[in-house]
mmCIF file of C-alpha atoms in Angstrom:
data_model
loop_
_atom_site.group_PDB
_atom_site.id
_atom_site.type_symbol
_atom_site.label_atom_id
_atom_site.label_comp_id
_atom_site.label_asym_id
_atom_site.label_seq_id
_atom_site.Cartn_x
_atom_site.Cartn_y
_atom_site.Cartn_z
ATOM 1 C CA MET A 1130 17.251 -0.121 -2.991
ATOM 2 C CA ILE A 1131 17.231 -0.678 -6.728
ATOM 3 C CA ILE A 1132 14.526 -2.161 -8.913
ATOM 4 C CA ARG A 1133 15.721 -4.132 -11.890
ATOM 5 C CA ASP A 1134 14.714 -6.857 -14.287
ATOM 6 C CA ALA A 1135 15.033 -10.285 -12.735
ATOM 7 C CA THR A 1136 17.322 -12.871 -14.261
ATOM 8 C CA PRO A 1137 17.003 -16.644 -14.104
ATOM 9 C CA ASP A 1138 19.788 -16.544 -11.484
ATOM 10 C CA ASP A 1139 17.378 -14.661 -9.190
ATOM 11 C CA ALA A 1140 14.793 -17.448 -9.330
ATOM 12 C CA GLU A 1141 15.591 -19.231 -6.078
ATOM 13 C CA ALA A 1142 15.689 -16.074 -3.939
ATOM 14 C CA ALA A 1143 12.677 -14.560 -5.732
ATOM 15 C CA CYS A 1144 10.727 -17.778 -5.215
ATOM 16 C CA ALA A 1145 11.548 -17.703 -1.498
ATOM 17 C CA VAL A 1146 10.170 -14.127 -1.282
ATOM 18 C CA LEU A 1147 6.982 -15.101 -3.134
ATOM 19 C CA ARG A 1148 6.358 -18.085 -0.898
ATOM 20 C CA ALA A 1149 7.146 -16.270 2.371
ATOM 21 C CA SER A 1150 4.925 -13.353 1.398
ATOM 22 C CA ILE A 1151 1.989 -15.610 0.621
ATOM 23 C CA ILE A 1152 2.420 -17.829 3.673
ATOM 24 C CA GLU A 1153 3.218 -15.123 6.230
ATOM 25 C CA LEU A 1154 1.423 -12.019 4.964
ATOM 26 C CA CYS A 1155 -1.664 -13.260 3.133
ATOM 27 C CA GLY A 1156 -3.423 -15.002 5.996
ATOM 28 C CA ALA A 1157 -6.621 -13.044 5.319
ATOM 29 C CA ASP A 1158 -6.699 -14.792 1.944
ATOM 30 C CA HIS A 1159 -5.622 -18.376 2.658
ATOM 31 C CA ARG A 1160 -6.912 -18.475 6.255
ATOM 32 C CA GLY A 1161 -4.272 -21.093 7.072
ATOM 33 C CA ASN A 1162 -6.027 -23.619 4.845
ATOM 34 C CA PRO A 1163 -3.398 -26.058 3.489
ATOM 35 C CA ASP A 1164 -5.463 -26.806 0.362
ATOM 36 C CA ILE A 1165 -5.670 -23.116 -0.575
ATOM 37 C CA LEU A 1166 -1.969 -22.629 0.178
ATOM 38 C CA GLY A 1167 -1.092 -25.687 -1.895
ATOM 39 C CA ARG A 1168 -2.965 -24.388 -4.940
ATOM 40 C CA TRP A 1169 -1.556 -20.858 -4.538
ATOM 41 C CA LEU A 1170 2.029 -22.035 -4.085
ATOM 42 C CA ALA A 1171 1.953 -24.741 -6.770
ATOM 43 C CA ASN A 1172 3.522 -22.524 -9.440
ATOM 44 C CA LYS A 1173 5.934 -20.785 -7.043
ATOM 45 C CA THR A 1174 8.965 -22.980 -7.761
ATOM 46 C CA PRO A 1175 12.433 -21.773 -8.770
ATOM 47 C CA GLU A 1176 12.040 -23.380 -12.201
ATOM 48 C CA ILE A 1177 8.752 -21.633 -12.937
ATOM 49 C CA VAL A 1178 9.928 -18.296 -11.503
ATOM 50 C CA ALA A 1179 13.036 -18.537 -13.726
ATOM 51 C CA SER A 1180 10.756 -18.962 -16.749
ATOM 52 C CA TRP A 1181 8.928 -15.744 -15.805
ATOM 53 C CA ALA A 1182 12.224 -13.864 -16.193
ATOM 54 C CA ASP A 1183 12.483 -14.716 -19.893
ATOM 55 C CA GLY A 1184 11.099 -11.362 -21.074
ATOM 56 C CA GLN A 1185 8.718 -13.077 -23.495
ATOM 57 C CA ASP A 1186 5.634 -10.844 -23.370
ATOM 58 C CA ARG A 1187 6.219 -10.294 -19.653
ATOM 59 C CA SER A 1188 8.524 -8.579 -17.222
ATOM 60 C CA LEU A 1189 9.666 -9.832 -13.851
ATOM 61 C CA LEU A 1190 11.142 -7.126 -11.637
ATOM 62 C CA VAL A 1191 12.922 -7.437 -8.324
ATOM 63 C CA ALA A 1192 13.586 -4.843 -5.644
ATOM 64 C CA VAL A 1193 17.081 -5.444 -4.296
ATOM 65 C CA GLU A 1194 18.978 -3.985 -1.360
ATOM 66 C CA GLU A 1195 22.553 -4.978 -0.524
ATOM 67 C CA GLY A 1196 22.227 -8.063 -2.717
ATOM 68 C CA THR A 1197 19.001 -9.263 -1.075
ATOM 69 C CA ILE A 1198 15.731 -9.499 -2.984
ATOM 70 C CA LEU A 1199 13.076 -7.641 -0.991
ATOM 71 C CA ALA A 1200 10.148 -7.896 -3.408
ATOM 72 C CA VAL A 1201 9.089 -9.440 -6.712
ATOM 73 C CA GLY A 1202 6.689 -7.962 -9.253
ATOM 74 C CA GLY A 1203 5.361 -9.254 -12.537
ATOM 75 C CA LEU A 1204 3.804 -7.591 -15.570
ATOM 76 C CA ALA A 1205 2.085 -9.377 -18.451
ATOM 77 C CA HIS A 1206 2.721 -7.053 -21.384
ATOM 78 C CA PRO A 1207 1.446 -4.559 -21.906
ATOM 79 C CA ASN A 1208 -0.717 -3.788 -18.876
ATOM 80 C CA GLU A 1209 -1.506 -6.469 -16.292
ATOM 81 C CA ILE A 1210 0.275 -6.687 -12.956
ATOM 82 C CA THR A 1211 0.491 -10.405 -12.290
ATOM 83 C CA ALA A 1212 2.547 -10.367 -9.089
ATOM 84 C CA ASN A 1213 3.536 -7.964 -6.332
ATOM 85 C CA TYR A 1214 4.941 -9.754 -3.312
ATOM 86 C CA VAL A 1215 7.163 -8.313 -0.581
ATOM 87 C CA SER A 1216 9.394 -10.130 1.870
ATOM 88 C CA PRO A 1217 7.853 -10.100 5.353
ATOM 89 C CA GLN A 1218 11.041 -8.425 6.612
ATOM 90 C CA ALA A 1219 10.600 -5.540 4.127
ATOM 91 C CA ARG A 1220 6.899 -4.901 4.720
ATOM 92 C CA PHE A 1221 5.844 -1.282 5.411
ATOM 93 C CA ARG A 1222 9.109 0.154 4.051
ATOM 94 C CA GLY A 1223 7.694 1.452 0.758
ATOM 95 C CA VAL A 1224 9.174 -1.403 -1.252
ATOM 96 C CA SER A 1225 5.833 -2.549 -2.721
ATOM 97 C CA SER A 1226 4.876 1.026 -3.592
ATOM 98 C CA ALA A 1227 8.166 1.520 -5.438
ATOM 99 C CA LEU A 1228 7.752 -1.799 -7.228
ATOM 100 C CA VAL A 1229 4.196 -0.987 -8.342
ATOM 101 C CA ALA A 1230 5.414 2.390 -9.630
ATOM 102 C CA ALA A 1231 8.128 0.602 -11.634
ATOM 103 C CA LEU A 1232 5.583 -1.851 -13.060
ATOM 104 C CA GLU A 1233 3.329 1.072 -14.022
ATOM 105 C CA GLN A 1234 6.274 2.817 -15.706
ATOM 106 C CA ARG A 1235 7.095 -0.343 -17.646
ATOM 107 C CA ALA A 1236 3.470 -0.634 -18.781
ATOM 108 C CA ALA A 1237 3.429 3.024 -19.852
ATOM 109 C CA ALA A 1238 6.672 2.521 -21.800
ATOM 110 C CA LEU A 1239 4.936 -0.346 -23.608
ATOM 111 C CA GLY A 1240 2.126 2.012 -24.622
ATOM 112 C CA ALA A 1241 -0.463 1.118 -21.994
ATOM 113 C CA ARG A 1242 -2.873 3.836 -20.868
ATOM 114 C CA GLU A 1243 -4.332 1.782 -18.036
ATOM 115 C CA ILE A 1244 -3.110 -1.022 -15.864
ATOM 116 C CA GLU A 1245 -5.115 -3.844 -14.363
ATOM 117 C CA LEU A 1246 -4.628 -6.477 -11.715
ATOM 118 C CA LEU A 1247 -6.389 -8.976 -9.530
ATOM 119 C CA SER A 1248 -5.811 -7.993 -5.897
ATOM 120 C CA THR A 1249 -5.804 -10.223 -2.874
ATOM 121 C CA GLU A 1250 -7.860 -9.349 0.188
ATOM 122 C CA THR A 1251 -4.582 -8.521 1.928
ATOM 123 C CA ALA A 1252 -3.472 -5.997 -0.732
ATOM 124 C CA HIS A 1253 -6.865 -4.502 -1.615
ATOM 125 C CA ARG A 1254 -6.527 -1.386 0.577
ATOM 126 C CA PHE A 1255 -2.919 -0.957 -0.605
ATOM 127 C CA TYR A 1256 -4.074 -0.687 -4.234
ATOM 128 C CA LEU A 1257 -7.040 1.541 -3.417
ATOM 129 C CA ALA A 1258 -4.628 3.955 -1.713
ATOM 130 C CA ARG A 1259 -2.547 4.061 -4.924
ATOM 131 C CA GLY A 1260 -5.410 5.064 -7.189
ATOM 132 C CA TYR A 1261 -6.708 1.693 -8.323
ATOM 133 C CA ALA A 1262 -10.466 1.182 -8.502
ATOM 134 C CA ASP A 1263 -12.562 -1.947 -8.282
ATOM 135 C CA VAL A 1264 -13.947 -2.890 -11.688
ATOM 136 C CA GLY A 1265 -15.783 -6.108 -11.092
ATOM 137 C CA ILE A 1266 -17.257 -8.483 -8.595
ATOM 138 C CA PRO A 1267 -14.724 -10.012 -6.185
ATOM 139 C CA ALA A 1268 -14.264 -13.739 -6.661
ATOM 140 C CA GLY A 1269 -12.165 -16.288 -4.808
ATOM 141 C CA ARG A 1270 -9.013 -17.453 -6.553
ATOM 142 C CA PHE A 1271 -7.361 -20.695 -5.478
ATOM 143 C CA GLY A 1272 -10.229 -20.840 -2.966
ATOM 144 C CA THR A 1273 -9.170 -17.607 -1.246
ATOM 145 C CA ALA A 1274 -11.601 -15.273 0.477
ATOM 146 C CA ALA A 1275 -11.722 -12.780 -2.405
ATOM 147 C CA SER A 1276 -9.833 -11.547 -5.457
ATOM 148 C CA TYR A 1277 -10.609 -8.013 -6.575
ATOM 149 C CA PRO A 1278 -10.386 -7.038 -10.249
ATOM 150 C CA MET A 1279 -8.912 -3.520 -10.268
ATOM 151 C CA ARG A 1280 -7.815 -0.913 -12.810
ATOM 152 C CA LYS A 1281 -5.978 2.404 -12.901
ATOM 153 C CA LEU A 1282 -5.356 4.957 -15.627
ATOM 154 C CA ILE A 1283 -1.669 5.670 -16.166
ATOM 155 C CA ALA A 1284 0.102 8.492 -17.938
ATOM 156 C CA PRO A 1285 1.716 7.635 -21.265
ATOM 157 C CA VAL A 1286 5.478 7.927 -21.621
ATOM 158 C CA GLY A 1287 6.727 10.703 -23.799
#
């Protein structure tokens, strides 16, 4: 598996991973509610995902194995993880952990000393296990059960 910067050519496959991850793995968040899913998936189109790969104050990374995108991660520069979604077929293989580590490294290279994110209910324990701490009151996003503001100190590069 390699982790690399996404290109606009990755948009269709990356979008499919985002959508499948949300639909199939985030049931604790959307609870099968079509209205919540609709709001959450509204910006998960190939055109919008392609725009996220423009490198303009953000990074979009993909984890790829044998030409297949397994996971997609986003970073708003310098220090906010905006996406971390894994293909249902790649779940529990360490792909998300490797992607988060790459996002943290990118943030550190940009000078960040801490990284923040808004976790889903589904991913909350995942982030806690990787050293992130809750830093605010959980609130629903898109009508989901809860979104957890989290933060972690990271080591500077150099």
